[in-house]
PDB file of C-alpha atoms in Angstrom:
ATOM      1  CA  UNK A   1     139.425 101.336 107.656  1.00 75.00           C
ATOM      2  CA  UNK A   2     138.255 104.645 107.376  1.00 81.00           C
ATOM      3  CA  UNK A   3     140.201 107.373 109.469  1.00 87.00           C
ATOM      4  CA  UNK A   4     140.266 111.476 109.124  1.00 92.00           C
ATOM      5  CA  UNK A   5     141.697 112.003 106.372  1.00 93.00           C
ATOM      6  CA  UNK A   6     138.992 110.003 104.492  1.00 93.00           C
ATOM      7  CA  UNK A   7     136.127 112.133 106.201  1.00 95.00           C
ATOM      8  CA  UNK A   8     137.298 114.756 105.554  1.00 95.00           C
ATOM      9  CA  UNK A   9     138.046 113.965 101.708  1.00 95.00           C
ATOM     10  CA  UNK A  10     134.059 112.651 101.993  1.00 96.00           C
ATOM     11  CA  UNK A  11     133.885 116.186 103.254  1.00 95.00           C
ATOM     12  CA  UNK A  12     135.414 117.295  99.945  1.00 93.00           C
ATOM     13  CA  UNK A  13     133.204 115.526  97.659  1.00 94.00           C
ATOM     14  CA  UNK A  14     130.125 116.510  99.514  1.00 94.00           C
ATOM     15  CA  UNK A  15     130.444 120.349  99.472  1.00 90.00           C
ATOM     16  CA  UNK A  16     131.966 120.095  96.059  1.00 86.00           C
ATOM     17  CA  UNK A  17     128.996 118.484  94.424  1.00 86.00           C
ATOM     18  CA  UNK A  18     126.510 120.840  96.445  1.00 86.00           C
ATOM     19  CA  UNK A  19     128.708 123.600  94.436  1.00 79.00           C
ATOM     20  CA  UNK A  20     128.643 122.287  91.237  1.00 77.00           C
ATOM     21  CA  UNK A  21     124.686 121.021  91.850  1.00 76.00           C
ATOM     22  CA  UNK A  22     124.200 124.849  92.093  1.00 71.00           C
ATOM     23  CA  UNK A  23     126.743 126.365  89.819  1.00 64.00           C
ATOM     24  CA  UNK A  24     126.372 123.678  86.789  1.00 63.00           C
ATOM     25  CA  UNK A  25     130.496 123.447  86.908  1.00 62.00           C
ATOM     26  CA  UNK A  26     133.635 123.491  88.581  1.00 66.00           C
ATOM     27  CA  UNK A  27     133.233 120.617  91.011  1.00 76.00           C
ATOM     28  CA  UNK A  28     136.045 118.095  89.693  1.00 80.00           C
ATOM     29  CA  UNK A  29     138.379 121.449  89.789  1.00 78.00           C
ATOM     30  CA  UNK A  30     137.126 122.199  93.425  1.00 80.00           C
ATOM     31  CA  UNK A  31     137.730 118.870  94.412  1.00 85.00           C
ATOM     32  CA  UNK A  32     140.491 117.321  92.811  1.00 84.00           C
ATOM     33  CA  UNK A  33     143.164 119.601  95.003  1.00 82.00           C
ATOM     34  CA  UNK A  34     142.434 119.538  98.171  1.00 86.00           C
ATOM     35  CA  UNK A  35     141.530 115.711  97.508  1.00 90.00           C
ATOM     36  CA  UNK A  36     144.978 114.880  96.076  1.00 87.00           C
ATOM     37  CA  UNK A  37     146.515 116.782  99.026  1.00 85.00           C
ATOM     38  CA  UNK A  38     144.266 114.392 101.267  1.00 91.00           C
ATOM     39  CA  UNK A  39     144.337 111.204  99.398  1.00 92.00           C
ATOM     40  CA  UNK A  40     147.166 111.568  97.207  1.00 89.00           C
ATOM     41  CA  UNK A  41     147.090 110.942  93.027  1.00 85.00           C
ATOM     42  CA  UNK A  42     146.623 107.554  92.591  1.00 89.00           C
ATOM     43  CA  UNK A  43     143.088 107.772  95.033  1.00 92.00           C
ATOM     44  CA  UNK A  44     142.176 111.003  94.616  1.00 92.00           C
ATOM     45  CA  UNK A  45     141.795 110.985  91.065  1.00 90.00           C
ATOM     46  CA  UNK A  46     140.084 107.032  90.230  1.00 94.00           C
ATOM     47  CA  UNK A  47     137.593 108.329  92.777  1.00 95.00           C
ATOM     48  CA  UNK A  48     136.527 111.907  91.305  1.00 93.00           C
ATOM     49  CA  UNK A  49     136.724 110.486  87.632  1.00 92.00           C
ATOM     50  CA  UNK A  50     133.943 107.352  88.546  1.00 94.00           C
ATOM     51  CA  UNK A  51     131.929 110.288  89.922  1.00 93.00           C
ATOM     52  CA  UNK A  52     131.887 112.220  86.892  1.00 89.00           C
ATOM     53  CA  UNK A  53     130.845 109.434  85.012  1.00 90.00           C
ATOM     54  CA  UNK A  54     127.821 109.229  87.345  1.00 91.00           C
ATOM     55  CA  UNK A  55     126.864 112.514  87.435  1.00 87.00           C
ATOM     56  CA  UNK A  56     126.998 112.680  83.566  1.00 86.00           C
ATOM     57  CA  UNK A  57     124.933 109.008  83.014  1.00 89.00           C
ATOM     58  CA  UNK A  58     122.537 111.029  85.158  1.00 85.00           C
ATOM     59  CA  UNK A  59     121.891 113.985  83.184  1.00 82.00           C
ATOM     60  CA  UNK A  60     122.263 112.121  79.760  1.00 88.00           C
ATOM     61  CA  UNK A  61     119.380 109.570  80.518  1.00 88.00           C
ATOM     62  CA  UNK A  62     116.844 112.316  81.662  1.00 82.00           C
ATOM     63  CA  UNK A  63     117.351 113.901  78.059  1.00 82.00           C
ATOM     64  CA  UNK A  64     119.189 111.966  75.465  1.00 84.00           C
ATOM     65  CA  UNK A  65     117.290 113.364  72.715  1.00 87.00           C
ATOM     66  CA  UNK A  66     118.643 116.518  73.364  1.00 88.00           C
ATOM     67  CA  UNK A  67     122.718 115.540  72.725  1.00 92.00           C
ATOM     68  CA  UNK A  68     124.156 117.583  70.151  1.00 92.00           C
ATOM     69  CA  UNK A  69     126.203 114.731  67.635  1.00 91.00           C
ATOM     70  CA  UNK A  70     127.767 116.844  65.236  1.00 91.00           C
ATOM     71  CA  UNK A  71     129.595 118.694  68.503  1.00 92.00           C
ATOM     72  CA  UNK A  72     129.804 115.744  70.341  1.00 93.00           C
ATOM     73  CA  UNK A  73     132.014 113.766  68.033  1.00 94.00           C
ATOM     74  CA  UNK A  74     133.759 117.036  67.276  1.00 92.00           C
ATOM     75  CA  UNK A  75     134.318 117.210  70.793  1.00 92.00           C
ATOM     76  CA  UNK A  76     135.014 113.692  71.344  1.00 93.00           C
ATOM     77  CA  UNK A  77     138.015 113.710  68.553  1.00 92.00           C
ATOM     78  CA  UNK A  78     139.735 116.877  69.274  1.00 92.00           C
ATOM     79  CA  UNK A  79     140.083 115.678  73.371  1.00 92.00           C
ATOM     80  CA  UNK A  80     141.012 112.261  72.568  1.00 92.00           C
ATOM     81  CA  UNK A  81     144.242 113.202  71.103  1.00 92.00           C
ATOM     82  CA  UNK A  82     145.352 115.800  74.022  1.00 90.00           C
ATOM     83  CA  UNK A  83     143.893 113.285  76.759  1.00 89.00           C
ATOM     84  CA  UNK A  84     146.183 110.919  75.049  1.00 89.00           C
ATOM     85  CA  UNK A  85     149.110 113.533  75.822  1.00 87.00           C
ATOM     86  CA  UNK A  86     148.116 114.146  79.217  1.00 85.00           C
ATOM     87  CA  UNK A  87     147.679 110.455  80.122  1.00 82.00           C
ATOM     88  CA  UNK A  88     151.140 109.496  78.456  1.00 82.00           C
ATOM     89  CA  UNK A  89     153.005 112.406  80.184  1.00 78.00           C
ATOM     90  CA  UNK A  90     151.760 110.917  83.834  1.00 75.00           C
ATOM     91  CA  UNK A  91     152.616 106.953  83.109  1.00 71.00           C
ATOM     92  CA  UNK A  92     155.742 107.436  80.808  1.00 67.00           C
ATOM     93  CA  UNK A  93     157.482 110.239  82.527  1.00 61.00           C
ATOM     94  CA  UNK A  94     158.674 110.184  86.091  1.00 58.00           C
ATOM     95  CA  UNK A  95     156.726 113.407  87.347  1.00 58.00           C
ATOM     96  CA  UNK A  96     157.359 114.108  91.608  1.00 63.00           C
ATOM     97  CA  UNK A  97     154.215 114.595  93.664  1.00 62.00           C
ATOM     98  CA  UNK A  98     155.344 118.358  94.171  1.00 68.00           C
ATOM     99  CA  UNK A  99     155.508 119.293  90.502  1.00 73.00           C
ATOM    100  CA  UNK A 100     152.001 117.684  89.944  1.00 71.00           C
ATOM    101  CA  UNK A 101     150.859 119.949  92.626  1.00 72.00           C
ATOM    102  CA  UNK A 102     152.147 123.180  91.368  1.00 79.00           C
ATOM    103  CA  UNK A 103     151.302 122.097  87.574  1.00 78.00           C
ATOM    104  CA  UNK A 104     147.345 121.746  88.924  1.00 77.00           C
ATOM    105  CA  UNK A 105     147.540 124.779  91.028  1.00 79.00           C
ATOM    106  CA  UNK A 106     148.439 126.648  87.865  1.00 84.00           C
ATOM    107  CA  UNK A 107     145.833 124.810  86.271  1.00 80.00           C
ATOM    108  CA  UNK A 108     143.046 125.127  88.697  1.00 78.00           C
ATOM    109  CA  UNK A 109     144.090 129.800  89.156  1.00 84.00           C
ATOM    110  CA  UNK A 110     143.968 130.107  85.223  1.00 81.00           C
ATOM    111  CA  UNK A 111     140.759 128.331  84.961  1.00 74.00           C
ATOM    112  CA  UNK A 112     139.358 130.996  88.139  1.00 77.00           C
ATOM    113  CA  UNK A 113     140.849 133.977  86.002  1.00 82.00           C
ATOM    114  CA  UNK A 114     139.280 132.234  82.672  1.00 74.00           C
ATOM    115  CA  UNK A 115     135.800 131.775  84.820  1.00 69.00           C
ATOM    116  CA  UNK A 116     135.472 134.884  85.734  1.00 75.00           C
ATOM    117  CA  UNK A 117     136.069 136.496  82.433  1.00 71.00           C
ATOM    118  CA  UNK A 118     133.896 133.836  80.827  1.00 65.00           C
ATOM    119  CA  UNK A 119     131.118 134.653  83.061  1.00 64.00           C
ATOM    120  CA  UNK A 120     131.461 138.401  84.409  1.00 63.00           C
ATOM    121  CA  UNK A 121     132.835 140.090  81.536  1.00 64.00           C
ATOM    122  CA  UNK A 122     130.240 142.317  78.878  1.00 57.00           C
ATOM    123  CA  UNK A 123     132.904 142.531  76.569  1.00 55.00           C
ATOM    124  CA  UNK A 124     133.364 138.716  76.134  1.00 49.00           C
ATOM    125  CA  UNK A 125     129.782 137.968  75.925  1.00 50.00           C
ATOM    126  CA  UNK A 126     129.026 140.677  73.195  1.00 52.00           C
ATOM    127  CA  UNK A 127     132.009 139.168  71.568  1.00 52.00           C
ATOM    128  CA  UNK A 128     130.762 135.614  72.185  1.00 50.00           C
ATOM    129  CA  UNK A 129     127.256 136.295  70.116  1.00 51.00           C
ATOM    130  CA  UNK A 130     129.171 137.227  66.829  1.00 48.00           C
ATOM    131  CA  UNK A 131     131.801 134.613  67.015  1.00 50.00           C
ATOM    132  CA  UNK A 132     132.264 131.103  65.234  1.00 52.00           C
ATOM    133  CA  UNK A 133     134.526 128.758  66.082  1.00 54.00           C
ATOM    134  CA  UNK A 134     137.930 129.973  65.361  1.00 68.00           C
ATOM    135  CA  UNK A 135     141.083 127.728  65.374  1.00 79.00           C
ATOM    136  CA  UNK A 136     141.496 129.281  69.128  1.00 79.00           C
ATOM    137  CA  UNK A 137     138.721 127.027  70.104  1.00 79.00           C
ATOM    138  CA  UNK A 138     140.201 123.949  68.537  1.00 83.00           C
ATOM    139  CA  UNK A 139     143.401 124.666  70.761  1.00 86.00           C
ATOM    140  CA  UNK A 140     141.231 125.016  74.009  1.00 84.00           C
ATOM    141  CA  UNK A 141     139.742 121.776  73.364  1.00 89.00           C
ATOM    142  CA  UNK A 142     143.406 120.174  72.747  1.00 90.00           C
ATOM    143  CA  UNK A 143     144.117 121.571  76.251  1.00 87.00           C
ATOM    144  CA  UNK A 144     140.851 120.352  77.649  1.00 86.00           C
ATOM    145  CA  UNK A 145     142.406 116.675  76.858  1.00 89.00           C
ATOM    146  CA  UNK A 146     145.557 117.358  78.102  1.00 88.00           C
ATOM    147  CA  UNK A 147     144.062 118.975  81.477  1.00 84.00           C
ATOM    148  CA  UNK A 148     141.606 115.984  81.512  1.00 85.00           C
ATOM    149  CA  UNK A 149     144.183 113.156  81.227  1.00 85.00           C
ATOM    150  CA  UNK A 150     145.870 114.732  83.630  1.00 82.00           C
ATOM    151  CA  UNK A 151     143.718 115.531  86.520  1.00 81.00           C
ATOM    152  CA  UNK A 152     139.895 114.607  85.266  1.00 80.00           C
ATOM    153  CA  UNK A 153     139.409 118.584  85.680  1.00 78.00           C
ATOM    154  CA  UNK A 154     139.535 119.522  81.469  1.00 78.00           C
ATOM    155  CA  UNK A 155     135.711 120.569  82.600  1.00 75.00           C
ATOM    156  CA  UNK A 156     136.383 124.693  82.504  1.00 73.00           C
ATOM    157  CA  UNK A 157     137.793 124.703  79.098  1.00 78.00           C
ATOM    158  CA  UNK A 158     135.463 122.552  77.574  1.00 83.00           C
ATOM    159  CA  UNK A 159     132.191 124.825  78.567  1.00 78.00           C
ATOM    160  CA  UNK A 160     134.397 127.869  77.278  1.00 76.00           C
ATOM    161  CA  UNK A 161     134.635 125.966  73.700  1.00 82.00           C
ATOM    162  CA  UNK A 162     130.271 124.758  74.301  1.00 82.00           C
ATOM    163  CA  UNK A 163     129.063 127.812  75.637  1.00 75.00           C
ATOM    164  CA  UNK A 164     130.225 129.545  72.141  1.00 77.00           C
ATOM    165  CA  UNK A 165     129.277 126.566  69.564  1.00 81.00           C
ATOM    166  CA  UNK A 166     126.290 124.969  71.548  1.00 83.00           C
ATOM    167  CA  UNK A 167     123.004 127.621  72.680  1.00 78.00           C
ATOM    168  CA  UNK A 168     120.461 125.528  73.820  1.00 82.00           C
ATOM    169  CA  UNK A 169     120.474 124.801  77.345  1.00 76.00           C
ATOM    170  CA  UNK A 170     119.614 120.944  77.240  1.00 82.00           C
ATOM    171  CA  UNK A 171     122.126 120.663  74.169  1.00 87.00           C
ATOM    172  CA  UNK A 172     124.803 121.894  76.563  1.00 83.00           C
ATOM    173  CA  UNK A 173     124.143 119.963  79.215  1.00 82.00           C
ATOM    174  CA  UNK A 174     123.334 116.585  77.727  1.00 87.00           C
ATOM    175  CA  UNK A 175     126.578 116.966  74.931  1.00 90.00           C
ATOM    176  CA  UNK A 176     129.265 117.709  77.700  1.00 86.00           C
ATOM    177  CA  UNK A 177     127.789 115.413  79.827  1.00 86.00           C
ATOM    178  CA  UNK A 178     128.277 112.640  76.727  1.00 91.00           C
ATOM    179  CA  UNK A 179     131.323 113.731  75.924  1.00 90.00           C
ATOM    180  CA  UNK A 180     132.367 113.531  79.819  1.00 88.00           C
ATOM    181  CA  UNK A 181     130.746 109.846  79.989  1.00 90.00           C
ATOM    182  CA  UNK A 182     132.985 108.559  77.484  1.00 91.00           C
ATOM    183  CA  UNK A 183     135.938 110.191  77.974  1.00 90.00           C
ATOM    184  CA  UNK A 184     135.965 109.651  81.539  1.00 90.00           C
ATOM    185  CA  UNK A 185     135.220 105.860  80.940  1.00 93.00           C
ATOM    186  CA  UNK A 186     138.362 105.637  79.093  1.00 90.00           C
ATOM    187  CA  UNK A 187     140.433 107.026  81.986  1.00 90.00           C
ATOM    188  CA  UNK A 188     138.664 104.182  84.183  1.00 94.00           C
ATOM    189  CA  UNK A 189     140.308 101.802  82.233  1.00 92.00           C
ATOM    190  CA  UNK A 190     143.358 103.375  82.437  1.00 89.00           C
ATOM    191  CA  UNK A 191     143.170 103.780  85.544  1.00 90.00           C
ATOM    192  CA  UNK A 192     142.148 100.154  86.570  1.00 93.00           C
ATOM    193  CA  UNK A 193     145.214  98.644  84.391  1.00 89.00           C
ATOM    194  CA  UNK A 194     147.448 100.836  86.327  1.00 86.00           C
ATOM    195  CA  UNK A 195     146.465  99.404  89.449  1.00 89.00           C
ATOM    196  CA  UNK A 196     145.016 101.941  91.137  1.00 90.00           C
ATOM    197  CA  UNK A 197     141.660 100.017  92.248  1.00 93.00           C
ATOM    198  CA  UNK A 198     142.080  97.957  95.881  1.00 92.00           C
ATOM    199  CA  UNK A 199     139.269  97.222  98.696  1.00 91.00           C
ATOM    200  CA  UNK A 200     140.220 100.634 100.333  1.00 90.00           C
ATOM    201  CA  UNK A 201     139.699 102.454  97.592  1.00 94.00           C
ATOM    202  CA  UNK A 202     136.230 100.760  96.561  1.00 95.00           C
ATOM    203  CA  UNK A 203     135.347 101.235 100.307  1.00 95.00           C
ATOM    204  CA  UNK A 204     135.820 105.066  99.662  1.00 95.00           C
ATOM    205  CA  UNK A 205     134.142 105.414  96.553  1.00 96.00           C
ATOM    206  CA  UNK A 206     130.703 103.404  97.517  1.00 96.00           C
ATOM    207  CA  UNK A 207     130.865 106.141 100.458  1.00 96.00           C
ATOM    208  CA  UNK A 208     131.451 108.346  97.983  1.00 96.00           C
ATOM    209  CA  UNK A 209     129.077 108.178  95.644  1.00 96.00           C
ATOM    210  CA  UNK A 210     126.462 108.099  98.251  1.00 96.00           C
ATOM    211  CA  UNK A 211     127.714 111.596  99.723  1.00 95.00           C
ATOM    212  CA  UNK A 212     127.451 112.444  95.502  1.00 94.00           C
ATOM    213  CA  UNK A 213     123.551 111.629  95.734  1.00 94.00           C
ATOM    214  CA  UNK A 214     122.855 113.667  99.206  1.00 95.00           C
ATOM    215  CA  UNK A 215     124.830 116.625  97.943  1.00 91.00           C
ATOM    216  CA  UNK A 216     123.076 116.996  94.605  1.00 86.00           C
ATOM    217  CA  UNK A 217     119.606 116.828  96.374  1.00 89.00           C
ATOM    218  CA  UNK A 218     120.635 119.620  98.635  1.00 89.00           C
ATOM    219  CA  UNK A 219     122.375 121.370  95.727  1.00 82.00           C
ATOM    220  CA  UNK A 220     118.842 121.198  94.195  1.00 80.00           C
ATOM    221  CA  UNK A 221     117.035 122.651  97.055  1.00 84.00           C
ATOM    222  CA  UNK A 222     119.225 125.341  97.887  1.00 81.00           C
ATOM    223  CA  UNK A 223     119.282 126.621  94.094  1.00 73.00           C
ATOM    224  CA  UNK A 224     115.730 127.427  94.982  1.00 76.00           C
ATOM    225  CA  UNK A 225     116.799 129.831  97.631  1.00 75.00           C
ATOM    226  CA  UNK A 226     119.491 131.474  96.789  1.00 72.00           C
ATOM    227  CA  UNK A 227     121.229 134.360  94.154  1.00 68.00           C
ATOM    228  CA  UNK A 228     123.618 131.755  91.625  1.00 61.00           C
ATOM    229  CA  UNK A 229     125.898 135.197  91.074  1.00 68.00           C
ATOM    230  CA  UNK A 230     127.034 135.045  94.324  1.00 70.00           C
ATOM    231  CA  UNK A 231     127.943 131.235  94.517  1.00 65.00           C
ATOM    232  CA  UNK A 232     129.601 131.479  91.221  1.00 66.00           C
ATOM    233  CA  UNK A 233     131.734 134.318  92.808  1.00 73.00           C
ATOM    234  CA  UNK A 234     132.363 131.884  96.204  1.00 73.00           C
ATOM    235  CA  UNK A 235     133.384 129.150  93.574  1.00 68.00           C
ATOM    236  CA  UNK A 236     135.915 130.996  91.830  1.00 73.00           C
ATOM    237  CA  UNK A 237     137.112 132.342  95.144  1.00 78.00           C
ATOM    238  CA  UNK A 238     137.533 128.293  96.548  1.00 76.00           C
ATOM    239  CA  UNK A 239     139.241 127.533  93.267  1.00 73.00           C
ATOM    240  CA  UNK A 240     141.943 130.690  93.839  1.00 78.00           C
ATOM    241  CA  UNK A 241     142.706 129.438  97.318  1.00 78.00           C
ATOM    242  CA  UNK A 242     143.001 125.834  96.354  1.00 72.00           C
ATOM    243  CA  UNK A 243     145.201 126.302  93.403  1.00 76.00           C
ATOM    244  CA  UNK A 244     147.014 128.912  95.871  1.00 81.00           C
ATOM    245  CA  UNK A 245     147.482 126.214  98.408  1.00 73.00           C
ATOM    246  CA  UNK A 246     148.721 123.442  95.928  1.00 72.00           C
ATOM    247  CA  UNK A 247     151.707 126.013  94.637  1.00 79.00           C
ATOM    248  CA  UNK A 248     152.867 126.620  98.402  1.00 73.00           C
ATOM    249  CA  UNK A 249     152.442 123.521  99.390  1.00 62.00           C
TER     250      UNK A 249
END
């Protein structure tokens, strides 16, 4: 039941999870395009969402104390009602496989161009250590949902909003990893009342998830060894090419 396509979408997942093991982001938005090119929409995304919700159980139940609640439910409310949006506009509009690709290609370049600001640029981090949250960072979350409905990928635009309202490390990574738990629960139910769920599919994502597990170990060992700069600069390269590749196509 499994032919080459499915490896290499296993393929996918693995080095994408390695990545984000490493880089603390950007594996959903690594993985979601060249998986939807492999394994179309309606397998593509199920899959990637469930393992999101894994990942973030994980890192929630080694440090629940940690989770920031007044940002969490801040977080929490502002998504739900563009994930809403982004949910409605795939099930009640009649949206072709090509424009899907081009509108996550966009997607996936602006978040590179956003990254790379976000995390290269003086300026914005001088400017980041004075600022409060501004109605700008209400609208980022609002896109966040939409981007999340859409594609489980809302993940960039989210740590731009935390990274300037949350500064402890563990606060950061347990409250996005909350908010991604129950948000991405939602869009299993979604997702299982539109039908997507059949034995192929759970065949894939049982495979899946165990690829998830190896590549976070090695993720974990290879952070020891290496300069995170220069994997955060591969990353944002991978995401150009993908979104790139998902215009053209």
């Amino acid at each position: 039941m499994i032919d080459f396509k499915d490896v290499l979408f296993l393929l996918v997942v693995f080095v994408s999870n390695v990545i984000q093991s490493i880089t603390g982001f950007a594996g959903t938005v690594l993985a979601m395009p060249f998986s939807i090119m492999l394994e179309g929409y309606g397998v593509a995304k199920p899959i990637l969402n469930v393992l999101g919700i894994v990942v973030s159980l994980g890192v929630v139940s080694i440090n629940r104390k940690a989770l920031n609640k007044k940002q969490f439910f801040k977080m929490i409310g502002i998504m739900l009602v563009g994930m809403a949006g982004g949910i409605l506009f795939t099930r009640l509009f009649s949206v072709s496989a090509k424009l899907l690709y081009k509108v996550l290609g966009i997607i996936v370049i602006s978040f590179m161009i956003l990254g790379c600001y976000h995390s290269f640029s003086k300026s914005y981090k001088q400017k980041e250590k004075k600022q409060k949250t501004s109605i700008w960072s209400y609208i980022v979350l609002i896109f966040a949902g939409i981007v999340h409905g859409m594609f489980v990928c809302g993940g960039p635009l989210l740590v731009v909003y935390a990274s300037e309202n949350i500064k402890k490390r563990d606060e950061f990574r347990v409250t996005i990893s909350a908010v991604w738990t129950v948000l991405n629960t939602i869009i299993l139910f979604t997702d299982i009342k539109a039908g997507y769920f059949n034995p192929k599919l759970f065949l894939l994502l049982g495979i899946s998830v165990a690829v998830l597990f190896l590549a976070m170990f090695l993720g974990s060992v290879i952070l020891k060894h290496i300069n995170k700069k220069w994997f955060m600069i591969i990353t944002y390269v991978l995401m150009g090419i993908s979104g790139l590749s998902l215009i053209l196509k």
